[in-house]
mmCIF file of C-alpha atoms in Angstrom:
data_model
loop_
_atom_site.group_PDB
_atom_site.id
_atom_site.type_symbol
_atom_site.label_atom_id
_atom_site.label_comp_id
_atom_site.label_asym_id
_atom_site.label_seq_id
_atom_site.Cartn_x
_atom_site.Cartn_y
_atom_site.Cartn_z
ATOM 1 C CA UNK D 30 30.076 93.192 184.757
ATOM 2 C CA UNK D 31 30.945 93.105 180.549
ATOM 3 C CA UNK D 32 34.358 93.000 182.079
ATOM 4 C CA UNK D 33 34.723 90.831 184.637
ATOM 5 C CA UNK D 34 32.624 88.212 181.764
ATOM 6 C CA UNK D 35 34.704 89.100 179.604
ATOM 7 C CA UNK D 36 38.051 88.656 181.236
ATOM 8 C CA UNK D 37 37.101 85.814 182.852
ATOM 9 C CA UNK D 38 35.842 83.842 179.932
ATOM 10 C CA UNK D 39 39.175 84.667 178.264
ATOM 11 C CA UNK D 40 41.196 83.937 180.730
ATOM 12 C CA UNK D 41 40.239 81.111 182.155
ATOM 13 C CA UNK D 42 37.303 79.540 179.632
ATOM 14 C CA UNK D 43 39.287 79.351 177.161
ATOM 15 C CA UNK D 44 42.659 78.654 178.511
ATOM 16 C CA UNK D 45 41.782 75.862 180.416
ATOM 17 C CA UNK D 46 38.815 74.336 178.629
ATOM 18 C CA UNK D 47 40.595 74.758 175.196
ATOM 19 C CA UNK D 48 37.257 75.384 173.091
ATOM 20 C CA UNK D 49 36.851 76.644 169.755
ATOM 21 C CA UNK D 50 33.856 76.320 168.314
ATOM 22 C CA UNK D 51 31.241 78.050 170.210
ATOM 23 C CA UNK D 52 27.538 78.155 169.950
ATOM 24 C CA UNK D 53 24.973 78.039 172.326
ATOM 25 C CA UNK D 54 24.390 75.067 175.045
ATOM 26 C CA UNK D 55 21.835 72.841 173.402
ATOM 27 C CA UNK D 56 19.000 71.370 175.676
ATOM 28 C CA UNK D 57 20.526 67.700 178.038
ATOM 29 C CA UNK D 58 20.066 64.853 176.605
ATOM 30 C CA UNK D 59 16.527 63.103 179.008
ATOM 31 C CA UNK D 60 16.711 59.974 176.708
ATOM 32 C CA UNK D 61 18.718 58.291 178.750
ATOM 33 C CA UNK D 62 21.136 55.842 178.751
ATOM 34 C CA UNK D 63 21.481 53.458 176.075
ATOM 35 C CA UNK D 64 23.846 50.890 174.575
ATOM 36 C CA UNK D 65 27.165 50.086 175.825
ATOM 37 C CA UNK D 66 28.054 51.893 179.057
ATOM 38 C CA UNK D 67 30.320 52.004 182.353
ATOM 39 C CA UNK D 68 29.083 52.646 186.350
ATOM 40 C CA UNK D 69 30.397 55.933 187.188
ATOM 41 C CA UNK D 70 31.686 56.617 191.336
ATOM 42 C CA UNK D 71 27.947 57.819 191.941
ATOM 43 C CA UNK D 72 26.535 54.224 190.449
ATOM 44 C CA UNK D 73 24.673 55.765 187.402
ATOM 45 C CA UNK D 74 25.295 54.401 183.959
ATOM 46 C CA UNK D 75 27.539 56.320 181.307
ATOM 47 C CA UNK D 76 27.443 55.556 178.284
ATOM 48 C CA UNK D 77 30.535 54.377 176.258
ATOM 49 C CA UNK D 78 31.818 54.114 172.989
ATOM 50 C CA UNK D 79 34.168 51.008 172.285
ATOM 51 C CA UNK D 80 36.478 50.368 169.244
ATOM 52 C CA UNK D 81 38.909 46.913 168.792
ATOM 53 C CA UNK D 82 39.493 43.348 169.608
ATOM 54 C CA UNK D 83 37.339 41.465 171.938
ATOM 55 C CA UNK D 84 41.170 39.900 173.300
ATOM 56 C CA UNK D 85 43.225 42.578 172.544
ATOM 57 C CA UNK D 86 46.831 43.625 173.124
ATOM 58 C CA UNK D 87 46.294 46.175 175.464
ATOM 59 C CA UNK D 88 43.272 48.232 176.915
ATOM 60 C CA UNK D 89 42.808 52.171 176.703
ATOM 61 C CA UNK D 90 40.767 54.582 178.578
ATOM 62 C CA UNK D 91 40.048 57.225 176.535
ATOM 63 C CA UNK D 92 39.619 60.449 178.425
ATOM 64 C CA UNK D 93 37.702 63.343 176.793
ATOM 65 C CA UNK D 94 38.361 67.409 177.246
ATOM 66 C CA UNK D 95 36.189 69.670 178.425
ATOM 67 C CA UNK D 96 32.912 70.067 175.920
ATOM 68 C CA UNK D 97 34.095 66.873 173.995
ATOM 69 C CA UNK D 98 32.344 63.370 173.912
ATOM 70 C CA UNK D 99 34.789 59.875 173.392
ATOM 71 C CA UNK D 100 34.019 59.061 169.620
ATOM 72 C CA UNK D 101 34.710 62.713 168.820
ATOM 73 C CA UNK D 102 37.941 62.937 170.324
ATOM 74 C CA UNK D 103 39.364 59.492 169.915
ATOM 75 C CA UNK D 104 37.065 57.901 166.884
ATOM 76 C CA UNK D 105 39.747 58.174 164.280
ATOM 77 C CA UNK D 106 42.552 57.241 166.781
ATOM 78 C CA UNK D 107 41.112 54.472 167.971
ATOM 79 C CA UNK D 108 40.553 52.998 164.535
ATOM 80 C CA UNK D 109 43.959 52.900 164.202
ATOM 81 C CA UNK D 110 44.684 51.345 167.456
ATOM 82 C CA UNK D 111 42.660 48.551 166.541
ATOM 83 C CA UNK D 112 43.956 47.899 163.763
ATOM 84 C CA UNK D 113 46.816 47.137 165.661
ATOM 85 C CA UNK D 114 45.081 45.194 168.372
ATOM 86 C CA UNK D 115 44.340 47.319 170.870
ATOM 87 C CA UNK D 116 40.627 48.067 172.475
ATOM 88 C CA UNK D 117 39.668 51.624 173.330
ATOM 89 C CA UNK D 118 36.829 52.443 175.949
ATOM 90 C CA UNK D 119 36.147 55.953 175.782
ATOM 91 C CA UNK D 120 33.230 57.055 177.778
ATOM 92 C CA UNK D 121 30.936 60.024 177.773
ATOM 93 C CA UNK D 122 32.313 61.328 181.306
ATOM 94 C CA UNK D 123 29.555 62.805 183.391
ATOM 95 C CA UNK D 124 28.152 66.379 182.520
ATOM 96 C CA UNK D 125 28.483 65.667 178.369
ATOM 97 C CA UNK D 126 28.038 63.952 175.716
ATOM 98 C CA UNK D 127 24.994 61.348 175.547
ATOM 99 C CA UNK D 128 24.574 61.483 179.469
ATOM 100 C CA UNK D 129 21.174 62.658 180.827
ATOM 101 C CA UNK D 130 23.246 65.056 183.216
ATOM 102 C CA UNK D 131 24.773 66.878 179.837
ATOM 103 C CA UNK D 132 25.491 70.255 181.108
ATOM 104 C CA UNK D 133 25.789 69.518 184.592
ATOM 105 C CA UNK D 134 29.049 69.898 185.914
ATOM 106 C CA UNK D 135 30.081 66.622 188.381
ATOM 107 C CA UNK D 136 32.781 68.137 190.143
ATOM 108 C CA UNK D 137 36.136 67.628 189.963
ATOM 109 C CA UNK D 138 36.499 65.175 192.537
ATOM 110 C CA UNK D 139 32.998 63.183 190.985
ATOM 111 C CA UNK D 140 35.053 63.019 187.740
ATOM 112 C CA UNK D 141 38.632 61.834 189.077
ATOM 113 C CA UNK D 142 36.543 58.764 191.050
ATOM 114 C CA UNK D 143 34.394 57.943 188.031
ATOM 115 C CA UNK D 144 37.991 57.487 186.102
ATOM 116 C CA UNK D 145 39.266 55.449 188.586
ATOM 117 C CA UNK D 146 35.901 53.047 188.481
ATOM 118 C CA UNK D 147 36.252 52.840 184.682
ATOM 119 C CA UNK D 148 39.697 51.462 184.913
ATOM 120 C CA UNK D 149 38.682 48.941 187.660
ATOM 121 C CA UNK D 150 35.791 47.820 185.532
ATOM 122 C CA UNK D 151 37.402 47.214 182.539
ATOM 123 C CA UNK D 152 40.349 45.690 184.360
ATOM 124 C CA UNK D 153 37.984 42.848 185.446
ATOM 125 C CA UNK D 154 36.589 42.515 181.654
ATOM 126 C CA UNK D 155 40.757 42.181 180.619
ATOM 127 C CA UNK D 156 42.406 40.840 183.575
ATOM 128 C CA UNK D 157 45.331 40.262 181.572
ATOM 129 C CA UNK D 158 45.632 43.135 178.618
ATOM 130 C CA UNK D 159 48.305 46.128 179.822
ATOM 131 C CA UNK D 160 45.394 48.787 180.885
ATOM 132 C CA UNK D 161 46.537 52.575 179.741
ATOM 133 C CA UNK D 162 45.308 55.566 181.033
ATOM 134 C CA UNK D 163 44.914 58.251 178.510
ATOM 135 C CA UNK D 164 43.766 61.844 179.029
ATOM 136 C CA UNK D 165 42.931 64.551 176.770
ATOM 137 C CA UNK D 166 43.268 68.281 177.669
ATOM 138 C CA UNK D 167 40.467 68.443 180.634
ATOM 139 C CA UNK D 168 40.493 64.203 180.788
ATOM 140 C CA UNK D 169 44.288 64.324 180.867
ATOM 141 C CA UNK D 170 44.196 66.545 184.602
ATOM 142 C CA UNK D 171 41.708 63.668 185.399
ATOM 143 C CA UNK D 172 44.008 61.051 184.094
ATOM 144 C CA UNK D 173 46.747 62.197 186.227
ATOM 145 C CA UNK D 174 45.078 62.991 189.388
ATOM 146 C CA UNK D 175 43.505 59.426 188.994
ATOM 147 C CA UNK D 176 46.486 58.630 188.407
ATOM 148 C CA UNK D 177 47.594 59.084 192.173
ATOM 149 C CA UNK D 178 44.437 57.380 193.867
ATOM 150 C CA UNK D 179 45.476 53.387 192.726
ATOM 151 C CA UNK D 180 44.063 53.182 189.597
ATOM 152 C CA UNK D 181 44.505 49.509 188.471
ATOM 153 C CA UNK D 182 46.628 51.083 185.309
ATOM 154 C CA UNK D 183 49.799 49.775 183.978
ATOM 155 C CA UNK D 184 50.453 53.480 182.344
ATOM 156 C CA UNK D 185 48.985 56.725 181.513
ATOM 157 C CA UNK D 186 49.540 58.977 178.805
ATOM 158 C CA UNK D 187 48.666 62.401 179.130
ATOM 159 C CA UNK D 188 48.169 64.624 175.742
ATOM 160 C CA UNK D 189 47.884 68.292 176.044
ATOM 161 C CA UNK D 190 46.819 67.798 179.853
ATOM 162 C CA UNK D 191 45.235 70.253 182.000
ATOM 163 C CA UNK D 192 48.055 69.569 185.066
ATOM 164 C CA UNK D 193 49.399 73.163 185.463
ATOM 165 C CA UNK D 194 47.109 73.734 188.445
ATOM 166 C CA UNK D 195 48.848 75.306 192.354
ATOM 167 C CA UNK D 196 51.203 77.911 192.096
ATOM 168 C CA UNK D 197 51.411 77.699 188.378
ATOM 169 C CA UNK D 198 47.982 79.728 187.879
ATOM 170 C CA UNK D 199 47.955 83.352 187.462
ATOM 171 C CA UNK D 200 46.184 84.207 191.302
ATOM 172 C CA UNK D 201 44.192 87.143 189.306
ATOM 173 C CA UNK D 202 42.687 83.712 186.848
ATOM 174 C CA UNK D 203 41.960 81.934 190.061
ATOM 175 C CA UNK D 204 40.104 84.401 191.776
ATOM 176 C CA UNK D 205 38.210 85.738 188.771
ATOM 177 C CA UNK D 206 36.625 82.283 188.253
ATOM 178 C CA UNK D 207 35.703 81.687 192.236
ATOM 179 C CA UNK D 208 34.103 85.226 191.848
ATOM 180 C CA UNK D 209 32.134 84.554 189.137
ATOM 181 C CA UNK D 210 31.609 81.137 190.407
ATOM 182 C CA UNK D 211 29.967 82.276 193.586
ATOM 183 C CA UNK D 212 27.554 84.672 192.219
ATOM 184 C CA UNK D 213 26.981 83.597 188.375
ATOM 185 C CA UNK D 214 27.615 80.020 188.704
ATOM 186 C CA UNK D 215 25.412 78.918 185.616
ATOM 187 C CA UNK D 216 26.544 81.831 183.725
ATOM 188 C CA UNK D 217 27.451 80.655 180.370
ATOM 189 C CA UNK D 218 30.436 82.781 178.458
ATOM 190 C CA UNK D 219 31.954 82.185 175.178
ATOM 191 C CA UNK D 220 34.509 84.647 175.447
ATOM 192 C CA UNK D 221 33.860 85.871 171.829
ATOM 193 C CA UNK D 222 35.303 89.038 170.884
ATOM 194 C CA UNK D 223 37.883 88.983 174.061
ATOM 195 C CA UNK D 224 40.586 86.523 172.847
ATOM 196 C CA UNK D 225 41.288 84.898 169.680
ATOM 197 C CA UNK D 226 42.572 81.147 170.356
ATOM 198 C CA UNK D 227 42.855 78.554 167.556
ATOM 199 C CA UNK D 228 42.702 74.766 168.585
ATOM 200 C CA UNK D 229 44.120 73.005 165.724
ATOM 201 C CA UNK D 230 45.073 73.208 162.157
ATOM 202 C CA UNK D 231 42.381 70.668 160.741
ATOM 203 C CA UNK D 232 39.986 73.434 160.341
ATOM 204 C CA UNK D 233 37.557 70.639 158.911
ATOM 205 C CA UNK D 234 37.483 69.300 162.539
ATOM 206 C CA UNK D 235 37.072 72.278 164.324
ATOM 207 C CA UNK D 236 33.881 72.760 161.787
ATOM 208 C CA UNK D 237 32.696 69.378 163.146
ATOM 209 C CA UNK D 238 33.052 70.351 166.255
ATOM 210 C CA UNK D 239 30.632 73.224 165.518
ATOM 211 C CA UNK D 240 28.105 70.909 164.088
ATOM 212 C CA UNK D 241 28.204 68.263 166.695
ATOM 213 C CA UNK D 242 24.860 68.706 168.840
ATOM 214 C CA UNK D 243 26.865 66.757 171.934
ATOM 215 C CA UNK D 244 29.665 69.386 172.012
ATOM 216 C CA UNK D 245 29.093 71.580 175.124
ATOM 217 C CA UNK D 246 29.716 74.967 174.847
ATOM 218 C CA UNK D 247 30.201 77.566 175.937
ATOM 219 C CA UNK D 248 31.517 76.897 179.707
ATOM 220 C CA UNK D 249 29.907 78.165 182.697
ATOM 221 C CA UNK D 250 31.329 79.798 185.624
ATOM 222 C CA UNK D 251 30.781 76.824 187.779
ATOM 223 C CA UNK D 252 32.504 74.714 184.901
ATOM 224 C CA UNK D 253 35.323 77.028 184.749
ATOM 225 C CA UNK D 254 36.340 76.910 188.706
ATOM 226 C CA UNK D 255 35.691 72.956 187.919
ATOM 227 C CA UNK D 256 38.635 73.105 185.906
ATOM 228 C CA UNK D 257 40.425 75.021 187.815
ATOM 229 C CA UNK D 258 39.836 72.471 190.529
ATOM 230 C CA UNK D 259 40.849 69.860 188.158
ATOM 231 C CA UNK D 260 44.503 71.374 187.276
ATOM 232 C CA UNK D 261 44.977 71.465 191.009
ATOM 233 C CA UNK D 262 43.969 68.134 191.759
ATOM 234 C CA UNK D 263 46.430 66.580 188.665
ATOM 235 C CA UNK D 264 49.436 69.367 189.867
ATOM 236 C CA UNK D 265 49.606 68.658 193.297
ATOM 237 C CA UNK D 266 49.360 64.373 192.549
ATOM 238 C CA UNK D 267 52.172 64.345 190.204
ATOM 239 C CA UNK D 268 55.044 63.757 192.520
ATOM 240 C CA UNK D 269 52.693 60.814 193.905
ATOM 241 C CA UNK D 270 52.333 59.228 191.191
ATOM 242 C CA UNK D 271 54.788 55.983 189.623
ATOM 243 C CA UNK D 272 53.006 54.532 187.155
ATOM 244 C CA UNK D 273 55.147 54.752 183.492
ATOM 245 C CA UNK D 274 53.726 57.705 181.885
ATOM 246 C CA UNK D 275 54.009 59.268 178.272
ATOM 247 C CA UNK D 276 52.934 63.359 177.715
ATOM 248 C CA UNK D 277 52.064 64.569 174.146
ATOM 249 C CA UNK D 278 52.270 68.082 173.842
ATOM 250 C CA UNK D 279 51.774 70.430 170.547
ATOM 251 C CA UNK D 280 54.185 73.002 169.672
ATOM 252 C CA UNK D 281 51.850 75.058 168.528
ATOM 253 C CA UNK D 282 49.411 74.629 171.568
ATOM 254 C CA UNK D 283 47.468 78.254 172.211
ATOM 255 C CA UNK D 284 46.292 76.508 175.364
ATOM 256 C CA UNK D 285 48.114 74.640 177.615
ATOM 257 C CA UNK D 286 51.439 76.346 178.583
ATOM 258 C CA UNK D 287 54.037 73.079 177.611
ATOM 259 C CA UNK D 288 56.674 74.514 179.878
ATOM 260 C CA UNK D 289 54.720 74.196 182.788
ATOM 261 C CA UNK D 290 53.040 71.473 181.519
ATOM 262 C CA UNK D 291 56.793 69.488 181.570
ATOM 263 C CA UNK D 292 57.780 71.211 184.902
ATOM 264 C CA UNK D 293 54.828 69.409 186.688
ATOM 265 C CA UNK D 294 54.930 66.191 184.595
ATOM 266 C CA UNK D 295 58.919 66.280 185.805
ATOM 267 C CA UNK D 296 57.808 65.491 189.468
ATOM 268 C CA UNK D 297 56.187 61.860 188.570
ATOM 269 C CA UNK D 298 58.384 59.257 189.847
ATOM 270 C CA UNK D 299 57.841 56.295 187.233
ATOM 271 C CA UNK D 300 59.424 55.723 183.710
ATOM 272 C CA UNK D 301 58.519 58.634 181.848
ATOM 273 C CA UNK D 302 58.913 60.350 178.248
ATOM 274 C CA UNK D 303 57.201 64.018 177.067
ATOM 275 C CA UNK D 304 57.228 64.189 173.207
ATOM 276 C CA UNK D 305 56.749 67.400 171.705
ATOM 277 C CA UNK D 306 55.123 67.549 168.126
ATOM 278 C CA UNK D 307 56.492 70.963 165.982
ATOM 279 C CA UNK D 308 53.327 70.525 164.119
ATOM 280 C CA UNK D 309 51.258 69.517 166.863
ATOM 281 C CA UNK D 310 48.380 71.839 168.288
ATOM 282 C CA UNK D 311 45.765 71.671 170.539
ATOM 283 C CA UNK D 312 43.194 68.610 169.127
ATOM 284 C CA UNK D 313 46.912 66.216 169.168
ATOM 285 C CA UNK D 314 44.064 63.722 168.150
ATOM 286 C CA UNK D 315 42.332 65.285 165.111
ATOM 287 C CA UNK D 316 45.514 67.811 163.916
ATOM 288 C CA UNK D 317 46.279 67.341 160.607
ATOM 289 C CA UNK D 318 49.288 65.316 162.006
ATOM 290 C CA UNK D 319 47.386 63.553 163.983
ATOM 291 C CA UNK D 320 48.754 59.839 162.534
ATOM 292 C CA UNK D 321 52.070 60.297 164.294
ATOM 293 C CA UNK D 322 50.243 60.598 167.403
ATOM 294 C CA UNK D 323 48.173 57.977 166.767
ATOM 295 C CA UNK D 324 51.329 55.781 165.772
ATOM 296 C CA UNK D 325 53.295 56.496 169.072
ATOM 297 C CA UNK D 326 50.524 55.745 171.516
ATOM 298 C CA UNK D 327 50.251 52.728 169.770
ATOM 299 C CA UNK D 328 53.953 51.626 170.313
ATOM 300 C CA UNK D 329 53.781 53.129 173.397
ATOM 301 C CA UNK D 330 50.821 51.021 174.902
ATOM 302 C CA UNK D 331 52.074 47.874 173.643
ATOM 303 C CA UNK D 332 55.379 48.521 174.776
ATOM 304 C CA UNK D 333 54.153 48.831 178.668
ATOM 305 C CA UNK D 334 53.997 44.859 180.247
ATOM 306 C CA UNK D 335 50.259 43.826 181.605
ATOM 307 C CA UNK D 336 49.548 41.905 184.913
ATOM 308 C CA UNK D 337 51.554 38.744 185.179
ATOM 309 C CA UNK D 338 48.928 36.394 184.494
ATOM 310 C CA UNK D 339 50.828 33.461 183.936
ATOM 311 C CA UNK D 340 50.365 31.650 180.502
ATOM 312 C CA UNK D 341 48.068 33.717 178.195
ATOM 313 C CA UNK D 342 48.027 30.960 175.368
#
């Protein structure tokens, strides 16, 4: 059994959830939710965290990874987008951060419709504002297989996605976490001792990430066939999908494998652009390069034309 956790949780924990700072799975959040917040697919509340212009430029969804909550990931990005007049909306998605259901896993599926009500939502609060997409890691498999079901988008960037789901995962990975799944599904491994995988190069962030009380970790079992489910969902809607889309990858990414990555973000049918950072890693939002990131999703977003809504003076 040491070995099956153990393989497992370095295999396919790690890999696909792209964690690195450990420590045990703090008690759910029962508060509630308060403040500013978005109807998920299932019509509960979930709670957001919004930076920029109450008539801004253009719109992003901000779509966490696995473990991660939306002003950890995108706080310091999103600063800068508003600077520049754009709005970020990044919720908690289901299962972590400030929801109630922290440490619950949604399901793939659950997640992929709650994206695709966020963008609806705040398409009706910015009717006119080019609405973009944007996935991290785990929220970037969402992103994509959202992606394919109509989202009201006019783009979707995708940064260090989760997409290389099908044929593309090792069978031995696959079965190991629907094993494990079935008959330790709230099993919790941290794969510590097994594989050593650094996320970034902004070792201050990484020690955040440690500190934060909403980061979830370690995975569970159920959580890591979720994400398997998720790179399978994102893979096999790529070659649906034509909305104009922009992939970020790190050169120095540990986790996601950027060939594959570009072989399945090849099949989309819209405009589309991959740039690869040399000094890029894992956390493309918190790396210690992290501004030139910031810079081209910027330019990026306000490059894509919004709903023609006439005369916007």
């Amino acid at each position: 059994m040491a070995k099956v956790r153990g393989l497992t949780a370095g295999c396919i924990g790690l890999l696909l959830a792209g964690c690195a700072a450990g420590g045990p799975l703090a008690p759910p959040n029962a508060s509630g939710v308060e403040g500013p917040k978005l109807m998920a697919s299932d019509g509960s509340a979930v709670p957001v965290t919004q930076w920029g212009p109450k008539k801004p430029k253009a719109v992003i969804l901000a779509l966490h990874g696995y473990g991660d909550h939306g002003a950890s990931t995108f706080g310091s990005a999103a600063e800068h987008w508003a600077d520049a007049g754009i709005t970020t909306i990044a919720p908690d998605q289901r299962g972590f951060g400030r929801n109630p259901s922290r440490g619950h896993w949604p399901g793939a599926d659950g997640m992929i419709a709650d994206a695709a009500a966020f963008a609806k939502q705040i398409r009706n609060r910015h009717a006119c504002a080019p609405l973009i997409v944007l996935g991290h890691s785990m929220g970037g498999g969402v992103a994509l297989a959202a992606a394919a079901k109509g989202v009201p988008a006019d783009g979707v960037v995708l940064a260090a996605p989760a997409i290389w789901g099908g044929d593309a995962l090792n069978p031995l990975h696959r079965l190991l976490a629907w094993s494990v799944a079935l008959f330790l599904p709230d099993e919790r491994f941290s794969g510590r001792g097994v594989v050593r995988i650094q996320a970034s190069d902004n070792i201050e962030a990484l020690r955040a990430l440690g500190r934060d009380p909403l980061y979830l970790s370690p995975p569970s079992a159920r959580e890591m066939l979720g994400l398997v489910r998720i790179t399978d969902r994102a893979s096999d809607a790529a070659a649906t999908v034509d909305l104009p889309a922009l992939m970020l990858l790190g050169a120095q990414d540990q986790i996601v494998p950027n060939r594959i990555a570009r072989s399945v973000f090849d099949r989309l049918n819209g405009p589309k652009q991959v740039v690869e950072y040399p000094e890029g890693w894992h956390l493309l939002f918190r790396d210690l390069q992290a501004q030139k990131v910031w810079q081209d999703v910027a330019k990026w977003s306000l490059d894509q034309p919004g709903p023609d809504c006439g005369s916007k003076s």
